[in-house]
JSON list of C-alpha atoms in Angstrom, two decimals:
[
{"chain": "A", "resi": 8, "resn": "GLU", "atom": "CA", "xyz": [22.59, 23.84, 61.33]},
{"chain": "A", "resi": 9, "resn": "THR", "atom": "CA", "xyz": [20.27, 20.95, 61.15]},
{"chain": "A", "resi": 10, "resn": "GLY", "atom": "CA", "xyz": [18.53, 21.74, 58.37]},
{"chain": "A", "resi": 11, "resn": "VAL", "atom": "CA", "xyz": [15.04, 22.82, 59.96]},
{"chain": "A", "resi": 12, "resn": "THR", "atom": "CA", "xyz": [14.74, 26.60, 60.69]},
{"chain": "A", "resi": 13, "resn": "GLN", "atom": "CA", "xyz": [11.72, 27.20, 63.01]},
{"chain": "A", "resi": 14, "resn": "THR", "atom": "CA", "xyz": [10.38, 30.56, 63.12]},
{"chain": "A", "resi": 15, "resn": "PRO", "atom": "CA", "xyz": [10.63, 32.64, 66.27]},
{"chain": "A", "resi": 16, "resn": "ARG", "atom": "CA", "xyz": [12.53, 31.55, 68.72]},
{"chain": "A", "resi": 17, "resn": "HIS", "atom": "CA", "xyz": [10.53, 32.94, 71.16]},
{"chain": "A", "resi": 18, "resn": "LEU", "atom": "CA", "xyz": [6.68, 34.48, 71.64]},
{"chain": "A", "resi": 19, "resn": "VAL", "atom": "CA", "xyz": [5.17, 35.08, 74.23]},
{"chain": "A", "resi": 20, "resn": "MET", "atom": "CA", "xyz": [0.74, 35.55, 73.67]},
{"chain": "A", "resi": 21, "resn": "GLY", "atom": "CA", "xyz": [-1.90, 36.76, 75.42]},
{"chain": "A", "resi": 22, "resn": "MET", "atom": "CA", "xyz": [-5.24, 33.88, 75.56]},
{"chain": "A", "resi": 23, "resn": "THR", "atom": "CA", "xyz": [-7.40, 36.20, 73.14]},
{"chain": "A", "resi": 24, "resn": "ASN", "atom": "CA", "xyz": [-4.29, 36.20, 70.09]},
{"chain": "A", "resi": 25, "resn": "LYS", "atom": "CA", "xyz": [-3.66, 34.73, 67.30]},
{"chain": "A", "resi": 26, "resn": "LYS", "atom": "CA", "xyz": [-0.43, 34.06, 66.01]},
{"chain": "A", "resi": 27, "resn": "SER", "atom": "CA", "xyz": [1.32, 31.24, 63.87]},
{"chain": "A", "resi": 28, "resn": "LEU", "atom": "CA", "xyz": [4.55, 29.31, 64.14]},
{"chain": "A", "resi": 29, "resn": "LYS", "atom": "CA", "xyz": [6.76, 28.37, 60.91]},
{"chain": "A", "resi": 30, "resn": "CYS", "atom": "CA", "xyz": [8.72, 25.63, 59.89]},
{"chain": "A", "resi": 31, "resn": "GLU", "atom": "CA", "xyz": [10.75, 25.59, 56.56]},
{"chain": "A", "resi": 32, "resn": "GLN", "atom": "CA", "xyz": [13.07, 22.32, 55.87]},
{"chain": "A", "resi": 33, "resn": "HIS", "atom": "CA", "xyz": [15.77, 21.88, 53.27]},
{"chain": "A", "resi": 34, "resn": "LEU", "atom": "CA", "xyz": [16.63, 18.55, 53.86]},
{"chain": "A", "resi": 35, "resn": "GLY", "atom": "CA", "xyz": [14.40, 17.53, 50.39]},
{"chain": "A", "resi": 36, "resn": "HIS", "atom": "CA", "xyz": [12.16, 15.32, 53.97]},
{"chain": "A", "resi": 37, "resn": "ASN", "atom": "CA", "xyz": [8.62, 14.77, 52.61]},
{"chain": "A", "resi": 38, "resn": "ALA", "atom": "CA", "xyz": [7.51, 14.43, 56.13]},
{"chain": "A", "resi": 39, "resn": "MET", "atom": "CA", "xyz": [7.03, 16.47, 59.12]},
{"chain": "A", "resi": 40, "resn": "TYR", "atom": "CA", "xyz": [6.08, 16.54, 62.55]},
{"chain": "A", "resi": 41, "resn": "TRP", "atom": "CA", "xyz": [4.90, 18.97, 65.50]},
{"chain": "A", "resi": 42, "resn": "TYR", "atom": "CA", "xyz": [5.52, 17.65, 68.55]},
{"chain": "A", "resi": 43, "resn": "LYS", "atom": "CA", "xyz": [5.07, 19.97, 72.36]},
{"chain": "A", "resi": 44, "resn": "GLN", "atom": "CA", "xyz": [7.48, 19.59, 75.32]},
{"chain": "A", "resi": 45, "resn": "SER", "atom": "CA", "xyz": [6.32, 20.48, 78.77]},
{"chain": "A", "resi": 46, "resn": "ALA", "atom": "CA", "xyz": [9.11, 20.73, 81.67]},
{"chain": "A", "resi": 47, "resn": "LYS", "atom": "CA", "xyz": [9.05, 17.11, 82.73]},
{"chain": "A", "resi": 48, "resn": "LYS", "atom": "CA", "xyz": [7.04, 15.59, 80.38]},
{"chain": "A", "resi": 49, "resn": "PRO", "atom": "CA", "xyz": [8.03, 13.46, 77.69]},
{"chain": "A", "resi": 50, "resn": "LEU", "atom": "CA", "xyz": [7.88, 15.15, 74.60]},
{"chain": "A", "resi": 51, "resn": "GLU", "atom": "CA", "xyz": [4.68, 14.69, 72.36]},
{"chain": "A", "resi": 52, "resn": "LEU", "atom": "CA", "xyz": [3.79, 14.38, 69.15]},
{"chain": "A", "resi": 53, "resn": "MET", "atom": "CA", "xyz": [0.98, 16.61, 67.75]},
{"chain": "A", "resi": 54, "resn": "PHE", "atom": "CA", "xyz": [0.61, 16.19, 64.19]},
{"chain": "A", "resi": 55, "resn": "VAL", "atom": "CA", "xyz": [2.91, 13.93, 61.47]},
{"chain": "A", "resi": 56, "resn": "TYR", "atom": "CA", "xyz": [2.50, 15.62, 57.80]},
{"chain": "A", "resi": 57, "resn": "ASN", "atom": "CA", "xyz": [3.12, 12.39, 55.12]},
{"chain": "A", "resi": 58, "resn": "PHE", "atom": "CA", "xyz": [3.58, 14.39, 51.71]},
{"chain": "A", "resi": 59, "resn": "LYS", "atom": "CA", "xyz": [0.74, 17.35, 52.50]},
{"chain": "A", "resi": 60, "resn": "GLU", "atom": "CA", "xyz": [-1.60, 14.75, 53.98]},
{"chain": "A", "resi": 61, "resn": "GLN", "atom": "CA", "xyz": [-1.91, 14.46, 57.64]},
{"chain": "A", "resi": 62, "resn": "THR", "atom": "CA", "xyz": [-1.97, 11.16, 58.52]},
{"chain": "A", "resi": 63, "resn": "GLU", "atom": "CA", "xyz": [-1.60, 11.60, 62.70]},
{"chain": "A", "resi": 64, "resn": "ASN", "atom": "CA", "xyz": [-3.69, 14.15, 64.59]},
{"chain": "A", "resi": 65, "resn": "ASN", "atom": "CA", "xyz": [-2.96, 13.38, 68.65]},
{"chain": "A", "resi": 66, "resn": "SER", "atom": "CA", "xyz": [-6.28, 13.91, 70.18]},
{"chain": "A", "resi": 67, "resn": "VAL", "atom": "CA", "xyz": [-4.59, 17.86, 70.25]},
{"chain": "A", "resi": 68, "resn": "PRO", "atom": "CA", "xyz": [-7.06, 19.89, 71.33]},
{"chain": "A", "resi": 69, "resn": "SER", "atom": "CA", "xyz": [-9.45, 22.37, 67.99]},
{"chain": "A", "resi": 70, "resn": "ARG", "atom": "CA", "xyz": [-7.26, 25.58, 69.09]},
{"chain": "A", "resi": 71, "resn": "PHE", "atom": "CA", "xyz": [-3.74, 24.42, 67.15]},
{"chain": "A", "resi": 72, "resn": "SER", "atom": "CA", "xyz": [-4.33, 23.64, 63.55]},
{"chain": "A", "resi": 73, "resn": "PRO", "atom": "CA", "xyz": [-1.54, 22.33, 61.69]},
{"chain": "A", "resi": 74, "resn": "GLU", "atom": "CA", "xyz": [-1.24, 23.73, 57.78]},
{"chain": "A", "resi": 75, "resn": "CYS", "atom": "CA", "xyz": [1.55, 22.20, 55.21]},
{"chain": "A", "resi": 76, "resn": "PRO", "atom": "CA", "xyz": [0.93, 23.97, 52.26]},
{"chain": "A", "resi": 77, "resn": "ASN", "atom": "CA", "xyz": [4.20, 21.97, 50.10]},
{"chain": "A", "resi": 78, "resn": "SER", "atom": "CA", "xyz": [6.63, 19.50, 51.60]},
{"chain": "A", "resi": 79, "resn": "SER", "atom": "CA", "xyz": [8.95, 21.80, 52.68]},
{"chain": "A", "resi": 80, "resn": "HIS", "atom": "CA", "xyz": [7.26, 23.83, 55.42]},
{"chain": "A", "resi": 81, "resn": "LEU", "atom": "CA", "xyz": [5.21, 23.19, 58.01]},
{"chain": "A", "resi": 82, "resn": "PHE", "atom": "CA", "xyz": [3.25, 25.57, 60.15]},
{"chain": "A", "resi": 83, "resn": "LEU", "atom": "CA", "xyz": [0.84, 25.38, 63.57]},
{"chain": "A", "resi": 84, "resn": "HIS", "atom": "CA", "xyz": [-2.20, 28.69, 63.79]},
{"chain": "A", "resi": 85, "resn": "LEU", "atom": "CA", "xyz": [-2.23, 29.48, 67.65]},
{"chain": "A", "resi": 86, "resn": "HIS", "atom": "CA", "xyz": [-5.62, 30.68, 69.09]},
{"chain": "A", "resi": 87, "resn": "THR", "atom": "CA", "xyz": [-7.19, 31.20, 72.23]},
{"chain": "A", "resi": 88, "resn": "LEU", "atom": "CA", "xyz": [-4.27, 29.18, 74.30]},
{"chain": "A", "resi": 89, "resn": "GLN", "atom": "CA", "xyz": [-4.32, 28.52, 77.17]},
{"chain": "A", "resi": 90, "resn": "PRO", "atom": "CA", "xyz": [-1.88, 28.91, 79.62]},
{"chain": "A", "resi": 91, "resn": "GLU", "atom": "CA", "xyz": [-0.64, 25.39, 80.20]},
{"chain": "A", "resi": 92, "resn": "ASP", "atom": "CA", "xyz": [0.03, 25.37, 76.48]},
{"chain": "A", "resi": 93, "resn": "SER", "atom": "CA", "xyz": [2.93, 27.20, 76.92]},
{"chain": "A", "resi": 94, "resn": "ALA", "atom": "CA", "xyz": [6.31, 25.35, 76.03]},
{"chain": "A", "resi": 95, "resn": "LEU", "atom": "CA", "xyz": [8.83, 24.22, 73.84]},
{"chain": "A", "resi": 96, "resn": "TYR", "atom": "CA", "xyz": [7.23, 23.92, 70.49]},
{"chain": "A", "resi": 97, "resn": "LEU", "atom": "CA", "xyz": [9.29, 21.25, 68.49]},
{"chain": "A", "resi": 98, "resn": "CYS", "atom": "CA", "xyz": [9.32, 21.19, 64.36]},
{"chain": "A", "resi": 99, "resn": "ALA", "atom": "CA", "xyz": [11.06, 17.86, 62.59]},
{"chain": "A", "resi": 100, "resn": "SER", "atom": "CA", "xyz": [11.46, 16.05, 59.20]},
{"chain": "A", "resi": 101, "resn": "SER", "atom": "CA", "xyz": [12.17, 13.31, 57.97]},
{"chain": "A", "resi": 102, "resn": "GLN", "atom": "CA", "xyz": [11.98, 11.10, 54.87]},
{"chain": "A", "resi": 103, "resn": "GLY", "atom": "CA", "xyz": [8.12, 9.80, 53.61]},
{"chain": "A", "resi": 104, "resn": "GLU", "atom": "CA", "xyz": [6.73, 7.14, 54.79]},
{"chain": "A", "resi": 105, "resn": "ALA", "atom": "CA", "xyz": [6.62, 6.01, 51.34]},
{"chain": "A", "resi": 106, "resn": "SER", "atom": "CA", "xyz": [10.49, 5.58, 51.93]},
{"chain": "A", "resi": 107, "resn": "GLY", "atom": "CA", "xyz": [10.92, 2.02, 53.11]},
{"chain": "A", "resi": 108, "resn": "SER", "atom": "CA", "xyz": [13.51, 2.46, 54.43]},
{"chain": "A", "resi": 109, "resn": "LEU", "atom": "CA", "xyz": [15.56, 2.96, 57.46]},
{"chain": "A", "resi": 110, "resn": "ALA", "atom": "CA", "xyz": [15.77, 6.57, 57.42]},
{"chain": "A", "resi": 111, "resn": "LYS", "atom": "CA", "xyz": [12.22, 7.20, 57.44]},
{"chain": "A", "resi": 112, "resn": "ASN", "atom": "CA", "xyz": [12.37, 7.08, 61.29]},
{"chain": "A", "resi": 113, "resn": "ILE", "atom": "CA", "xyz": [15.34, 9.63, 61.93]},
{"chain": "A", "resi": 114, "resn": "GLN", "atom": "CA", "xyz": [13.96, 12.85, 62.96]},
{"chain": "A", "resi": 115, "resn": "TYR", "atom": "CA", "xyz": [15.80, 16.35, 62.01]},
{"chain": "A", "resi": 116, "resn": "PHE", "atom": "CA", "xyz": [14.46, 18.79, 64.74]},
{"chain": "A", "resi": 117, "resn": "GLY", "atom": "CA", "xyz": [14.70, 22.55, 64.43]},
{"chain": "A", "resi": 118, "resn": "ALA", "atom": "CA", "xyz": [15.74, 24.39, 67.83]},
{"chain": "A", "resi": 119, "resn": "GLY", "atom": "CA", "xyz": [12.11, 25.43, 68.62]},
{"chain": "A", "resi": 120, "resn": "THR", "atom": "CA", "xyz": [9.80, 27.88, 69.03]},
{"chain": "A", "resi": 121, "resn": "ARG", "atom": "CA", "xyz": [9.31, 28.83, 72.68]},
{"chain": "A", "resi": 122, "resn": "LEU", "atom": "CA", "xyz": [5.67, 29.49, 73.53]},
{"chain": "A", "resi": 123, "resn": "SER", "atom": "CA", "xyz": [4.55, 31.50, 76.22]},
{"chain": "A", "resi": 124, "resn": "VAL", "atom": "CA", "xyz": [0.83, 32.06, 77.00]},
{"chain": "A", "resi": 125, "resn": "LEU", "atom": "CA", "xyz": [0.10, 34.68, 79.61]},
{"chain": "B", "resi": 11, "resn": "SER", "atom": "CA", "xyz": [1.13, 5.81, 78.38]},
{"chain": "B", "resi": 12, "resn": "GLN", "atom": "CA", "xyz": [4.37, 6.26, 77.01]},
{"chain": "B", "resi": 13, "resn": "GLN", "atom": "CA", "xyz": [6.64, 3.60, 75.06]},
{"chain": "B", "resi": 14, "resn": "GLY", "atom": "CA", "xyz": [9.74, 4.53, 76.50]},
{"chain": "B", "resi": 15, "resn": "GLU", "atom": "CA", "xyz": [11.00, 5.25, 79.72]},
{"chain": "B", "resi": 16, "resn": "GLU", "atom": "CA", "xyz": [14.54, 6.46, 80.66]},
{"chain": "B", "resi": 17, "resn": "ASP", "atom": "CA", "xyz": [16.47, 5.77, 84.22]},
{"chain": "B", "resi": 18, "resn": "PRO", "atom": "CA", "xyz": [18.30, 7.89, 85.93]},
{"chain": "B", "resi": 19, "resn": "GLN", "atom": "CA", "xyz": [16.28, 10.57, 85.55]},
{"chain": "B", "resi": 20, "resn": "ALA", "atom": "CA", "xyz": [19.64, 12.60, 86.18]},
{"chain": "B", "resi": 21, "resn": "LEU", "atom": "CA", "xyz": [23.34, 11.32, 85.70]},
{"chain": "B", "resi": 22, "resn": "SER", "atom": "CA", "xyz": [26.07, 13.63, 87.47]},
{"chain": "B", "resi": 23, "resn": "ILE", "atom": "CA", "xyz": [29.22, 12.35, 86.76]},
{"chain": "B", "resi": 24, "resn": "GLN", "atom": "CA", "xyz": [32.81, 13.91, 86.20]},
{"chain": "B", "resi": 25, "resn": "GLU", "atom": "CA", "xyz": [34.49, 14.12, 83.26]},
{"chain": "B", "resi": 26, "resn": "GLY", "atom": "CA", "xyz": [36.43, 11.11, 81.83]},
{"chain": "B", "resi": 27, "resn": "GLU", "atom": "CA", "xyz": [34.03, 8.77, 83.96]},
{"chain": "B", "resi": 28, "resn": "ASN", "atom": "CA", "xyz": [31.37, 6.62, 81.66]},
{"chain": "B", "resi": 29, "resn": "ALA", "atom": "CA", "xyz": [27.99, 7.18, 82.04]},
{"chain": "B", "resi": 30, "resn": "THR", "atom": "CA", "xyz": [25.30, 4.78, 81.10]},
{"chain": "B", "resi": 31, "resn": "MET", "atom": "CA", "xyz": [21.66, 5.40, 80.97]},
{"chain": "B", "resi": 32, "resn": "ASN", "atom": "CA", "xyz": [18.73, 2.85, 80.21]},
{"chain": "B", "resi": 33, "resn": "CYS", "atom": "CA", "xyz": [15.61, 3.06, 78.16]},
{"chain": "B", "resi": 34, "resn": "SER", "atom": "CA", "xyz": [12.08, 0.35, 78.86]},
{"chain": "B", "resi": 35, "resn": "TYR", "atom": "CA", "xyz": [9.96, 0.17, 75.93]},
{"chain": "B", "resi": 36, "resn": "LYS", "atom": "CA", "xyz": [5.89, -1.58, 76.11]},
{"chain": "B", "resi": 37, "resn": "THR", "atom": "CA", "xyz": [5.76, -3.15, 71.87]},
{"chain": "B", "resi": 38, "resn": "SER", "atom": "CA", "xyz": [7.41, -4.56, 69.44]},
{"chain": "B", "resi": 39, "resn": "ILE", "atom": "CA", "xyz": [9.69, -2.45, 67.51]},
{"chain": "B", "resi": 40, "resn": "ASN", "atom": "CA", "xyz": [11.08, -1.91, 64.19]},
{"chain": "B", "resi": 41, "resn": "ASN", "atom": "CA", "xyz": [14.54, -0.27, 65.29]},
{"chain": "B", "resi": 42, "resn": "LEU", "atom": "CA", "xyz": [15.61, 2.32, 68.47]},
{"chain": "B", "resi": 43, "resn": "GLN", "atom": "CA", "xyz": [17.28, 5.50, 68.39]},
{"chain": "B", "resi": 44, "resn": "TRP", "atom": "CA", "xyz": [19.04, 7.73, 70.87]},
{"chain": "B", "resi": 45, "resn": "TYR", "atom": "CA", "xyz": [18.86, 11.46, 70.57]},
{"chain": "B", "resi": 46, "resn": "ARG", "atom": "CA", "xyz": [20.62, 14.35, 72.66]},
{"chain": "B", "resi": 47, "resn": "GLN", "atom": "CA", "xyz": [19.27, 17.76, 73.27]},
{"chain": "B", "resi": 48, "resn": "ASN", "atom": "CA", "xyz": [21.32, 20.89, 74.64]},
{"chain": "B", "resi": 49, "resn": "SER", "atom": "CA", "xyz": [19.21, 22.67, 77.39]},
{"chain": "B", "resi": 50, "resn": "GLY", "atom": "CA", "xyz": [15.94, 24.71, 74.96]},
{"chain": "B", "resi": 51, "resn": "ARG", "atom": "CA", "xyz": [17.59, 23.22, 72.08]},
{"chain": "B", "resi": 52, "resn": "GLY", "atom": "CA", "xyz": [15.89, 20.56, 69.62]},
{"chain": "B", "resi": 53, "resn": "LEU", "atom": "CA", "xyz": [16.81, 17.20, 69.45]},
{"chain": "B", "resi": 54, "resn": "VAL", "atom": "CA", "xyz": [19.84, 15.67, 67.63]},
{"chain": "B", "resi": 55, "resn": "HIS", "atom": "CA", "xyz": [20.01, 12.21, 66.60]},
{"chain": "B", "resi": 56, "resn": "LEU", "atom": "CA", "xyz": [23.26, 10.25, 67.35]},
{"chain": "B", "resi": 57, "resn": "ILE", "atom": "CA", "xyz": [22.05, 6.34, 66.83]},
{"chain": "B", "resi": 58, "resn": "LEU", "atom": "CA", "xyz": [20.24, 3.63, 65.61]},
{"chain": "B", "resi": 59, "resn": "ILE", "atom": "CA", "xyz": [19.74, 0.13, 66.26]},
{"chain": "B", "resi": 60, "resn": "ARG", "atom": "CA", "xyz": [17.42, -2.49, 64.53]},
{"chain": "B", "resi": 61, "resn": "SER", "atom": "CA", "xyz": [15.26, -4.70, 66.42]},
{"chain": "B", "resi": 62, "resn": "ASN", "atom": "CA", "xyz": [17.55, -7.65, 65.18]},
{"chain": "B", "resi": 63, "resn": "GLU", "atom": "CA", "xyz": [20.88, -5.83, 66.03]},
{"chain": "B", "resi": 64, "resn": "ARG", "atom": "CA", "xyz": [22.29, -6.19, 70.11]},
{"chain": "B", "resi": 65, "resn": "GLU", "atom": "CA", "xyz": [25.18, -4.25, 70.20]},
{"chain": "B", "resi": 66, "resn": "LYS", "atom": "CA", "xyz": [26.19, -0.82, 68.31]},
{"chain": "B", "resi": 67, "resn": "HIS", "atom": "CA", "xyz": [28.83, 1.76, 68.34]},
{"chain": "B", "resi": 68, "resn": "SER", "atom": "CA", "xyz": [29.48, 4.94, 66.93]},
{"chain": "B", "resi": 69, "resn": "GLY", "atom": "CA", "xyz": [32.26, 6.51, 68.13]},
{"chain": "B", "resi": 70, "resn": "ARG", "atom": "CA", "xyz": [31.88, 7.25, 71.68]},
{"chain": "B", "resi": 71, "resn": "LEU", "atom": "CA", "xyz": [28.72, 5.88, 71.94]},
{"chain": "B", "resi": 72, "resn": "ARG", "atom": "CA", "xyz": [27.77, 1.32, 72.85]},
{"chain": "B", "resi": 73, "resn": "VAL", "atom": "CA", "xyz": [24.14, 1.14, 72.22]},
{"chain": "B", "resi": 74, "resn": "THR", "atom": "CA", "xyz": [22.67, -2.73, 73.67]},
{"chain": "B", "resi": 75, "resn": "LEU", "atom": "CA", "xyz": [19.15, -3.61, 72.67]},
{"chain": "B", "resi": 76, "resn": "ASP", "atom": "CA", "xyz": [17.76, -6.88, 74.32]},
{"chain": "B", "resi": 77, "resn": "THR", "atom": "CA", "xyz": [14.19, -7.62, 72.77]},
{"chain": "B", "resi": 78, "resn": "SER", "atom": "CA", "xyz": [13.62, -10.25, 74.84]},
{"chain": "B", "resi": 79, "resn": "LYS", "atom": "CA", "xyz": [13.31, -7.49, 77.94]},
{"chain": "B", "resi": 80, "resn": "LYS", "atom": "CA", "xyz": [13.08, -5.02, 76.09]},
{"chain": "B", "resi": 81, "resn": "SER", "atom": "CA", "xyz": [15.52, -2.88, 77.10]},
{"chain": "B", "resi": 82, "resn": "SER", "atom": "CA", "xyz": [17.70, -0.68, 75.78]},
{"chain": "B", "resi": 83, "resn": "SER", "atom": "CA", "xyz": [20.91, 0.64, 77.02]},
{"chain": "B", "resi": 84, "resn": "LEU", "atom": "CA", "xyz": [23.34, 4.18, 76.13]},
{"chain": "B", "resi": 85, "resn": "LEU", "atom": "CA", "xyz": [26.78, 4.15, 77.14]},
{"chain": "B", "resi": 86, "resn": "ILE", "atom": "CA", "xyz": [29.27, 7.20, 76.53]},
{"chain": "B", "resi": 87, "resn": "THR", "atom": "CA", "xyz": [32.75, 6.60, 77.48]},
{"chain": "B", "resi": 88, "resn": "ALA", "atom": "CA", "xyz": [35.71, 9.11, 78.53]},
{"chain": "B", "resi": 89, "resn": "SER", "atom": "CA", "xyz": [32.96, 11.73, 78.94]},
{"chain": "B", "resi": 90, "resn": "ARG", "atom": "CA", "xyz": [32.94, 15.30, 78.41]},
{"chain": "B", "resi": 91, "resn": "ALA", "atom": "CA", "xyz": [31.74, 18.64, 79.89]},
{"chain": "B", "resi": 92, "resn": "ALA", "atom": "CA", "xyz": [30.12, 18.99, 76.26]},
{"chain": "B", "resi": 93, "resn": "ASP", "atom": "CA", "xyz": [28.70, 15.97, 77.01]},
{"chain": "B", "resi": 94, "resn": "THR", "atom": "CA", "xyz": [26.27, 17.79, 79.40]},
{"chain": "B", "resi": 95, "resn": "ALA", "atom": "CA", "xyz": [22.56, 17.64, 77.50]},
{"chain": "B", "resi": 96, "resn": "SER", "atom": "CA", "xyz": [19.31, 15.28, 77.89]},
{"chain": "B", "resi": 97, "resn": "TYR", "atom": "CA", "xyz": [19.42, 12.06, 76.64]},
{"chain": "B", "resi": 98, "resn": "PHE", "atom": "CA", "xyz": [15.68, 10.41, 75.48]},
{"chain": "B", "resi": 99, "resn": "CYS", "atom": "CA", "xyz": [15.20, 7.24, 73.61]},
{"chain": "B", "resi": 100, "resn": "ALA", "atom": "CA", "xyz": [13.10, 6.32, 70.35]},
{"chain": "B", "resi": 101, "resn": "THR", "atom": "CA", "xyz": [11.20, 3.88, 69.23]},
{"chain": "B", "resi": 102, "resn": "ALA", "atom": "CA", "xyz": [9.80, 2.95, 65.70]},
{"chain": "B", "resi": 103, "resn": "MET", "atom": "CA", "xyz": [6.72, 0.77, 65.10]},
{"chain": "B", "resi": 104, "resn": "GLU", "atom": "CA", "xyz": [7.14, -2.15, 62.48]},
{"chain": "B", "resi": 105, "resn": "TYR", "atom": "CA", "xyz": [5.22, 0.71, 59.90]},
{"chain": "B", "resi": 106, "resn": "GLY", "atom": "CA", "xyz": [4.54, 4.17, 59.75]},
{"chain": "B", "resi": 107, "resn": "ASN", "atom": "CA", "xyz": [7.45, 7.17, 60.93]},
{"chain": "B", "resi": 108, "resn": "LYS", "atom": "CA", "xyz": [5.91, 7.29, 64.12]},
{"chain": "B", "resi": 109, "resn": "LEU", "atom": "CA", "xyz": [8.51, 8.12, 66.51]},
{"chain": "B", "resi": 110, "resn": "VAL", "atom": "CA", "xyz": [7.48, 7.77, 71.06]},
{"chain": "B", "resi": 111, "resn": "PHE", "atom": "CA", "xyz": [10.14, 9.34, 72.98]},
{"chain": "B", "resi": 112, "resn": "GLY", "atom": "CA", "xyz": [10.96, 8.42, 76.14]},
{"chain": "B", "resi": 113, "resn": "ALA", "atom": "CA", "xyz": [11.02, 11.00, 78.88]},
{"chain": "B", "resi": 114, "resn": "GLY", "atom": "CA", "xyz": [15.22, 11.53, 79.02]},
{"chain": "B", "resi": 115, "resn": "THR", "atom": "CA", "xyz": [17.78, 11.55, 80.94]},
{"chain": "B", "resi": 116, "resn": "ILE", "atom": "CA", "xyz": [19.15, 14.19, 82.10]},
{"chain": "B", "resi": 117, "resn": "LEU", "atom": "CA", "xyz": [23.31, 13.77, 82.14]},
{"chain": "B", "resi": 118, "resn": "ARG", "atom": "CA", "xyz": [25.85, 16.64, 83.81]},
{"chain": "B", "resi": 119, "resn": "VAL", "atom": "CA", "xyz": [29.50, 15.99, 83.47]},
{"chain": "B", "resi": 120, "resn": "LYS", "atom": "CA", "xyz": [31.51, 17.96, 85.77]},
{"chain": "B", "resi": 121, "resn": "SER", "atom": "CA", "xyz": [34.62, 19.34, 85.24]}
]
């Protein structure tokens, strides 16, 4: 148990559906991240939030919409996805960018949501 | 382009043998980390080495860093079947809290 919980663990959706992925951390961290992991590709950073503010959007298509209502919760809203969006979506957290210590770079990951888009 | 690149892409060894994985990167870094991922699960932080350090140990793990060659290696000694996983290096820049991950090495330890 890493202290980062992702739900659901598995999700199958059609291209016209709207769904949301949820991530919750119980570590008192102030930074949260969304990553996409596809087969045989490096982990792709999608979004970074520091103290609830989005500080990184890695040219992610608008069909992915993140939301960070507080430092403990992060959502990824999905709509009109494509089959190539099928992947493992990982959430992570760390101490915030302002912490000034190496701890800000150590990330704690959830178990991921395995998404299949039909 | 990705910052970290691991080699080999896959490694298969017998239990008890040592496993060595390498990582190369392209820009100046503040620190380099290694993470482990069991199949279909999240990544787990293993060890962090700062840019001014050359070697670090943690249990059966030994990490080296050569900033002149922009490379790092992870050595797992006396491997066990439970070490079977994917291993990723990740680099952190001087500023910010973003990590850039390599493509990973798949390690299989046969019992």
